[in-house]
Amino acid sequence: MRKMLRYFPWILLFSLGMVHRAFADCAPGGINHGTMMAEVVLDVTGNTKAGDFIGSVPFNREYNVNTPVGHCDPGTDLLLYAFSSPDGRKANYYGNIDGREAFYIFFGGADYVYTLEWDGVPFSQGGTRKPHEGVWTTPTGSTLRIYAAVDNPKPVYNWQGGDNAHYLGAIRMAPTNQQRGFSYRAKFNIKAITSCEVTNRDLYIDLPTITIDNFPSIGFSQQETKAQDYLDIACSGDMTASIRINGMYGMASYQGKNVVFKTQNEGQGSNASGFGFVLSAPNYVNGYFADNESVSLGKIGSSGARIPIQAEYYRYSDSVRPGSMQSAASFVIQFN
């Protein structure tokens, strides 16, 4: 027991000495405080999801000065804080992204979050320690990273400079020393460019077997036989869409338009002849798709759309024979 009492004061004094040195070994520089500014001009495109990386922007020192704020002895640690105001108010924590603490850009339910780093060392709410020795001047290599906080975030514009800019973080010599160090702030012009994408590129429509007796003449089957698959479209905002379909094995006419998609290797081997398929999009397109003809799908909102592509048999020739049928077509969707 005597041995433990003898060494305990020595360990306590050693720990206090280290804490004192970490925060007090930077002599004053030419000025007490400097500011770093990031001008954030980014475009958000595509179907953006929460957590997606939007872009990164470097910080530059304001007013084109490079005057030191201190001169630090070996063994000194600086503290890298994430703040949201110059008085040291803590930032609104979002979560960890890419191994860094991320924070909302604006108070409340913001659409974007940010992370800060200097030479690869991330800023944090508690203040990340970064060793620094020698002249403490402009912290070059400081980077701001922007991420989406929600799906399909909205535009953000806040282009105020100087003290009216949005504060994001600070570097300090000690938790209680707000005078000497650097503040980080930014201007924002994030544009959300509306866009759409087709999330499934391959459609397969499998029609049930039908007997040739259902086609006594040119035209559709006497027994209604249809099948369909869906084009799934995701949009980040309101857009209009049009679609153009091209047959891969030739076309036949119906009501003066090439709407009957012929089959692959028609009449060869065990394949049928004199039959084809017509395609439609119920509730989206009136009538049937014609080969290489662009037709409107109407307005598609941010909730997206599920477009049914429906197929049915059609007899287009006086001379027919039963057998297997298979066809294919390509499609192009344009958004405006």
Short mmCIF file of C-alpha atoms in Angstrom, two decimals:
data_model
loop_
_atom_site.label_atom_id
_atom_site.label_comp_id
_atom_site.label_asym_id
_atom_site.label_seq_id
_atom_site.Cartn_x
_atom_site.Cartn_y
_atom_site.Cartn_z
CA MET A 1 0.00 0.00 0.00
CA ARG A 2 2.90 2.40 0.75
CA LYS A 3 4.29 1.84 -2.73
CA MET A 4 1.06 2.90 -4.41
CA LEU A 5 0.84 6.09 -2.34
CA ARG A 6 4.46 6.98 -3.10
CA TYR A 7 4.05 6.88 -6.93
CA PHE A 8 0.54 8.30 -7.31
CA PRO A 9 1.53 12.03 -6.95
CA TRP A 10 4.32 11.64 -9.52
CA ILE A 11 1.90 10.21 -12.14
CA LEU A 12 -0.59 13.02 -11.51
CA LEU A 13 2.05 15.72 -11.94
CA PHE A 14 3.25 14.15 -15.21
CA SER A 15 -0.28 14.14 -16.70
CA LEU A 16 -0.92 17.74 -15.76
CA GLY A 17 2.37 18.79 -17.29
CA MET A 18 1.46 17.20 -20.64
CA VAL A 19 -1.95 18.91 -20.72
CA HIS A 20 -0.36 22.27 -19.98
CA ARG A 21 2.20 21.92 -22.76
CA ALA A 22 -0.35 20.83 -25.39
CA PHE A 23 -2.24 24.10 -25.20
CA ALA A 24 0.23 26.76 -24.17
CA ASP A 25 3.32 26.48 -26.34
CA CYS A 26 2.45 28.88 -29.18
CA ALA A 27 3.87 32.36 -28.84
CA PRO A 28 1.83 35.22 -30.36
CA GLY A 29 2.24 35.90 -34.08
CA GLY A 30 1.81 39.02 -36.18
CA ILE A 31 -1.97 38.94 -35.62
CA ASN A 32 -4.24 37.08 -33.25
CA HIS A 33 -6.81 35.68 -35.64
CA GLY A 34 -7.31 34.72 -39.30
CA THR A 35 -10.31 33.60 -41.36
CA MET A 36 -10.61 30.90 -44.00
CA MET A 37 -13.33 31.06 -46.66
CA ALA A 38 -14.75 28.40 -49.00
CA GLU A 39 -16.85 29.46 -51.98
CA VAL A 40 -19.16 26.51 -52.57
CA VAL A 41 -20.51 26.39 -56.13
CA LEU A 42 -21.80 22.89 -56.89
CA ASP A 43 -24.42 21.20 -59.06
CA VAL A 44 -26.50 18.31 -57.76
CA THR A 45 -27.45 16.04 -60.63
CA GLY A 46 -29.03 12.64 -60.96
CA ASN A 47 -31.21 10.79 -58.50
CA THR A 48 -29.29 11.80 -55.36
CA LYS A 49 -29.67 9.78 -52.16
CA ALA A 50 -29.05 10.80 -48.55
CA GLY A 51 -25.36 10.39 -47.77
CA ASP A 52 -24.20 10.82 -51.38
CA PHE A 53 -21.05 12.88 -51.89
CA ILE A 54 -21.79 16.14 -53.73
CA GLY A 55 -18.36 17.72 -54.02
CA SER A 56 -15.37 19.21 -52.22
CA VAL A 57 -14.12 22.81 -52.08
CA PRO A 58 -10.77 24.15 -50.79
CA PHE A 59 -10.50 26.91 -48.20
CA ASN A 60 -8.52 30.07 -48.93
CA ARG A 61 -7.43 32.68 -46.46
CA GLU A 62 -9.49 35.85 -46.66
CA TYR A 63 -8.11 39.28 -47.56
CA ASN A 64 -5.01 37.76 -49.25
CA VAL A 65 -2.90 37.88 -46.10
CA ASN A 66 -0.49 35.32 -44.77
CA THR A 67 0.45 36.86 -41.43
CA PRO A 68 1.17 34.24 -38.74
CA VAL A 69 -1.11 33.92 -35.73
CA GLY A 70 1.53 32.17 -33.64
CA HIS A 71 4.82 30.31 -33.38
CA CYS A 72 4.50 26.87 -31.82
CA ASP A 73 7.14 24.88 -29.95
CA PRO A 74 7.71 21.17 -30.64
CA GLY A 75 5.05 18.95 -29.06
CA THR A 76 2.26 21.48 -29.43
CA ASP A 77 -1.24 20.29 -30.29
CA LEU A 78 -3.83 22.50 -32.00
CA LEU A 79 -7.56 21.79 -31.69
CA LEU A 80 -9.73 21.43 -34.82
CA TYR A 81 -13.36 22.17 -33.95
CA ALA A 82 -16.58 21.97 -35.95
CA PHE A 83 -18.62 25.06 -35.07
CA SER A 84 -21.66 26.77 -36.50
CA SER A 85 -21.15 30.25 -35.10
CA PRO A 86 -18.15 32.42 -34.14
CA ASP A 87 -19.08 32.34 -30.44
CA GLY A 88 -18.25 28.64 -30.26
CA ARG A 89 -21.74 27.17 -30.53
CA LYS A 90 -21.49 23.52 -31.45
CA ALA A 91 -22.54 22.37 -34.91
CA ASN A 92 -25.65 20.26 -35.45
CA TYR A 93 -24.35 16.69 -35.69
CA TYR A 94 -25.63 14.49 -38.54
CA GLY A 95 -23.52 11.34 -38.30
CA ASN A 96 -20.24 9.91 -39.53
CA ILE A 97 -19.51 9.88 -43.26
CA ASP A 98 -16.30 8.50 -44.76
CA GLY A 99 -14.77 8.30 -41.29
CA ARG A 100 -15.47 11.97 -40.46
CA GLU A 101 -18.04 13.69 -38.28
CA ALA A 102 -20.62 15.38 -40.52
CA PHE A 103 -22.77 18.38 -39.57
CA TYR A 104 -25.76 20.20 -41.02
CA ILE A 105 -24.91 23.30 -43.01
CA PHE A 106 -27.86 25.23 -41.60
CA PHE A 107 -29.69 24.87 -38.33
CA GLY A 108 -32.81 22.72 -38.43
CA GLY A 109 -33.75 20.24 -41.13
CA ALA A 110 -31.14 21.12 -43.74
CA ASP A 111 -30.75 19.32 -47.05
CA TYR A 112 -26.94 19.18 -46.89
CA VAL A 113 -24.20 18.27 -44.42
CA TYR A 114 -20.48 19.00 -44.38
CA THR A 115 -17.19 17.67 -43.09
CA LEU A 116 -13.97 19.63 -42.55
CA GLU A 117 -10.35 18.54 -42.61
CA TRP A 118 -6.87 20.06 -42.57
CA ASP A 119 -4.12 17.96 -44.14
CA GLY A 120 -6.31 14.89 -43.77
CA VAL A 121 -7.13 15.50 -40.09
CA PRO A 122 -10.92 15.83 -39.59
CA PHE A 123 -12.56 18.52 -37.48
CA SER A 124 -14.88 17.30 -34.69
CA GLN A 125 -17.28 18.59 -32.06
CA GLY A 126 -14.85 17.76 -29.27
CA GLY A 127 -11.85 19.24 -31.07
CA THR A 128 -9.44 16.95 -32.90
CA ARG A 129 -5.80 17.32 -31.82
CA LYS A 130 -3.31 18.08 -34.58
CA PRO A 131 0.40 18.41 -33.77
CA HIS A 132 1.96 21.60 -35.05
CA GLU A 133 5.50 22.95 -34.81
CA GLY A 134 6.94 26.25 -35.97
CA VAL A 135 5.22 29.19 -37.59
CA TRP A 136 1.44 28.92 -37.46
CA THR A 137 0.33 30.65 -40.62
CA THR A 138 -2.35 29.91 -43.26
CA PRO A 139 -3.59 26.31 -42.81
CA THR A 140 -3.27 25.36 -46.47
CA GLY A 141 -4.74 22.01 -47.42
CA SER A 142 -8.02 22.72 -45.63
CA THR A 143 -10.98 21.13 -47.39
CA LEU A 144 -14.77 21.32 -47.13
CA ARG A 145 -16.78 18.27 -48.27
CA ILE A 146 -20.49 18.47 -49.01
CA TYR A 147 -22.95 15.54 -48.81
CA ALA A 148 -26.71 15.18 -49.31
CA ALA A 149 -28.63 14.90 -46.05
CA VAL A 150 -31.88 13.84 -47.76
CA ASP A 151 -32.90 12.24 -51.03
CA ASN A 152 -32.97 14.72 -53.91
CA PRO A 153 -31.94 17.80 -51.88
CA LYS A 154 -33.18 21.26 -52.83
CA PRO A 155 -31.03 24.19 -54.01
CA VAL A 156 -29.25 26.31 -51.40
CA TYR A 157 -28.11 29.89 -51.85
CA ASN A 158 -26.40 31.92 -49.11
CA TRP A 159 -23.71 34.09 -50.69
CA GLN A 160 -22.98 36.43 -47.82
CA GLY A 161 -19.38 37.32 -47.14
CA GLY A 162 -17.39 38.52 -44.16
CA ASP A 163 -18.92 38.07 -40.72
CA ASN A 164 -22.30 37.33 -42.34
CA ALA A 165 -20.97 34.13 -43.92
CA HIS A 166 -21.90 30.80 -42.39
CA TYR A 167 -19.36 29.62 -39.79
CA LEU A 168 -18.36 25.97 -40.00
CA GLY A 169 -15.36 25.47 -37.73
CA ALA A 170 -12.32 26.84 -35.97
CA ILE A 171 -8.71 26.01 -35.04
CA ARG A 172 -7.72 26.98 -31.52
CA MET A 173 -4.71 26.69 -29.25
CA ALA A 174 -6.88 25.81 -26.23
CA PRO A 175 -10.60 25.22 -25.55
CA THR A 176 -10.93 28.54 -23.75
CA ASN A 177 -8.88 30.63 -26.20
CA GLN A 178 -11.19 31.97 -28.91
CA GLN A 179 -9.00 34.95 -29.79
CA ARG A 180 -5.96 33.33 -31.38
CA GLY A 181 -6.41 30.88 -34.25
CA PHE A 182 -8.53 30.55 -37.39
CA SER A 183 -12.24 30.59 -38.14
CA TYR A 184 -13.73 28.70 -41.08
CA ARG A 185 -16.73 30.00 -42.98
CA ALA A 186 -18.33 29.53 -46.38
CA LYS A 187 -20.63 30.93 -49.03
CA PHE A 188 -23.08 28.52 -50.68
CA ASN A 189 -24.57 28.29 -54.15
CA ILE A 190 -25.70 24.68 -54.58
CA LYS A 191 -27.90 24.15 -57.61
CA ALA A 192 -30.17 21.11 -57.75
CA ILE A 193 -30.44 20.21 -61.43
CA THR A 194 -33.50 18.08 -62.04
CA SER A 195 -32.79 14.82 -63.80
CA CYS A 196 -34.31 11.39 -64.33
CA GLU A 197 -33.02 7.89 -64.91
CA VAL A 198 -34.47 4.53 -65.88
CA THR A 199 -33.64 2.17 -63.05
CA ASN A 200 -34.34 -1.07 -64.96
CA ARG A 201 -32.88 -1.35 -68.44
CA ASP A 202 -34.14 -4.80 -69.53
CA LEU A 203 -37.80 -5.74 -69.93
CA TYR A 204 -39.09 -9.27 -70.49
CA ILE A 205 -42.69 -9.84 -71.57
CA ASP A 206 -43.79 -13.47 -71.67
CA LEU A 207 -47.12 -13.94 -73.44
CA PRO A 208 -49.10 -17.13 -72.73
CA THR A 209 -49.46 -19.76 -75.45
CA ILE A 210 -52.48 -19.36 -77.72
CA THR A 211 -53.89 -21.54 -80.50
CA ILE A 212 -53.88 -20.45 -84.15
CA ASP A 213 -57.68 -20.95 -84.26
CA ASN A 214 -58.02 -17.64 -82.41
CA PHE A 215 -56.77 -15.82 -85.54
CA PRO A 216 -59.28 -16.64 -88.33
CA SER A 217 -58.17 -13.53 -90.27
CA ILE A 218 -55.74 -10.65 -90.17
CA GLY A 219 -56.08 -8.83 -86.86
CA PHE A 220 -55.98 -9.44 -83.15
CA SER A 221 -56.83 -12.67 -81.39
CA GLN A 222 -60.46 -13.45 -80.70
CA GLN A 223 -59.31 -14.45 -77.20
CA GLU A 224 -57.74 -11.43 -75.49
CA THR A 225 -54.20 -12.37 -74.57
CA LYS A 226 -51.88 -9.73 -73.09
CA ALA A 227 -48.83 -9.51 -70.83
CA GLN A 228 -46.70 -6.65 -69.56
CA ASP A 229 -43.54 -5.54 -67.78
CA TYR A 230 -42.67 -2.13 -66.37
CA LEU A 231 -40.21 0.69 -67.00
CA ASP A 232 -39.28 2.19 -63.63
CA ILE A 233 -38.28 5.86 -63.77
CA ALA A 234 -36.81 7.87 -60.89
CA CYS A 235 -36.66 11.69 -61.06
CA SER A 236 -35.24 14.32 -58.74
CA GLY A 237 -37.99 16.78 -59.73
CA ASP A 238 -40.72 17.41 -62.27
CA MET A 239 -39.81 16.57 -65.86
CA THR A 240 -41.56 15.50 -69.05
CA ALA A 241 -40.58 12.29 -70.81
CA SER A 242 -40.90 10.83 -74.30
CA ILE A 243 -40.11 7.36 -75.59
CA ARG A 244 -39.04 5.97 -78.98
CA ILE A 245 -39.06 2.23 -79.74
CA ASN A 246 -37.26 0.49 -82.59
CA GLY A 247 -37.97 -3.06 -83.73
CA MET A 248 -34.95 -5.29 -84.30
CA TYR A 249 -36.43 -7.79 -86.81
CA GLY A 250 -38.60 -5.70 -89.10
CA MET A 251 -42.08 -4.26 -88.91
CA ALA A 252 -45.54 -4.81 -90.41
CA SER A 253 -48.30 -2.27 -90.85
CA TYR A 254 -51.49 -1.75 -88.85
CA GLN A 255 -53.82 1.16 -89.64
CA GLY A 256 -51.18 2.74 -91.85
CA LYS A 257 -48.37 2.65 -89.28
CA ASN A 258 -45.52 0.24 -88.67
CA VAL A 259 -46.65 -0.99 -85.26
CA VAL A 260 -46.36 -4.79 -85.64
CA PHE A 261 -42.98 -6.03 -84.44
CA LYS A 262 -41.96 -9.05 -86.46
CA THR A 263 -40.31 -12.08 -84.88
CA GLN A 264 -36.76 -13.33 -85.02
CA ASN A 265 -36.03 -15.93 -87.73
CA GLU A 266 -39.66 -15.93 -88.79
CA GLY A 267 -40.78 -19.15 -90.49
CA GLN A 268 -37.44 -20.90 -89.95
CA GLY A 269 -37.34 -24.30 -88.29
CA SER A 270 -40.15 -24.50 -85.76
CA ASN A 271 -40.80 -20.76 -85.73
CA ALA A 272 -44.20 -19.30 -86.55
CA SER A 273 -44.80 -17.02 -89.53
CA GLY A 274 -47.39 -14.36 -90.30
CA PHE A 275 -47.61 -13.22 -86.66
CA GLY A 276 -46.02 -10.46 -84.63
CA PHE A 277 -46.51 -8.32 -81.54
CA VAL A 278 -47.88 -4.85 -80.85
CA LEU A 279 -46.75 -2.78 -77.88
CA SER A 280 -48.62 -0.18 -75.87
CA ALA A 281 -48.35 1.80 -72.62
CA PRO A 282 -51.81 1.81 -71.02
CA ASN A 283 -52.76 5.09 -69.31
CA TYR A 284 -49.65 6.78 -70.76
CA VAL A 285 -49.83 6.48 -74.54
CA ASN A 286 -52.91 6.41 -76.78
CA GLY A 287 -52.82 3.52 -79.25
CA TYR A 288 -49.75 1.42 -80.12
CA PHE A 289 -46.08 2.26 -80.42
CA ALA A 290 -44.93 2.81 -83.99
CA ASP A 291 -41.39 1.99 -85.04
CA ASN A 292 -38.97 4.90 -84.52
CA GLU A 293 -41.74 7.31 -83.56
CA SER A 294 -41.28 9.46 -80.45
CA VAL A 295 -44.37 9.70 -78.23
CA SER A 296 -44.90 11.58 -75.00
CA LEU A 297 -45.18 9.85 -71.64
CA GLY A 298 -46.33 13.09 -70.03
CA LYS A 299 -45.09 14.67 -66.82
CA ILE A 300 -43.12 12.64 -64.31
CA GLY A 301 -42.69 14.06 -60.81
CA SER A 302 -40.14 13.57 -58.06
CA SER A 303 -41.97 10.42 -56.93
CA GLY A 304 -41.07 8.82 -60.27
CA ALA A 305 -43.26 6.58 -62.40
CA ARG A 306 -43.82 2.95 -63.28
CA ILE A 307 -44.68 2.77 -66.98
CA PRO A 308 -46.42 -0.44 -68.10
CA ILE A 309 -45.24 -1.78 -71.48
CA GLN A 310 -47.87 -4.19 -72.73
CA ALA A 311 -47.62 -6.72 -75.55
CA GLU A 312 -50.23 -8.72 -77.46
CA TYR A 313 -50.31 -10.95 -80.54
CA TYR A 314 -51.27 -9.70 -83.98
CA ARG A 315 -51.77 -11.60 -87.25
CA TYR A 316 -50.54 -9.48 -90.15
CA SER A 317 -50.42 -11.93 -93.10
CA ASP A 318 -52.92 -14.05 -95.09
CA SER A 319 -50.43 -16.93 -94.98
CA VAL A 320 -49.62 -18.14 -91.48
CA ARG A 321 -48.14 -21.10 -89.70
CA PRO A 322 -48.02 -21.92 -85.97
CA GLY A 323 -44.81 -22.21 -84.01
CA SER A 324 -42.53 -20.40 -81.57
CA MET A 325 -42.29 -16.60 -81.55
CA GLN A 326 -39.62 -14.31 -80.14
CA SER A 327 -38.95 -10.66 -80.86
CA ALA A 328 -36.93 -7.76 -79.45
CA ALA A 329 -36.92 -3.97 -79.55
CA SER A 330 -34.75 -1.18 -78.20
CA PHE A 331 -36.09 1.95 -76.57
CA VAL A 332 -34.81 5.47 -75.94
CA ILE A 333 -36.33 7.73 -73.30
CA GLN A 334 -35.71 11.47 -73.41
CA PHE A 335 -36.33 13.83 -70.48
CA ASN A 336 -36.90 17.57 -70.67
#
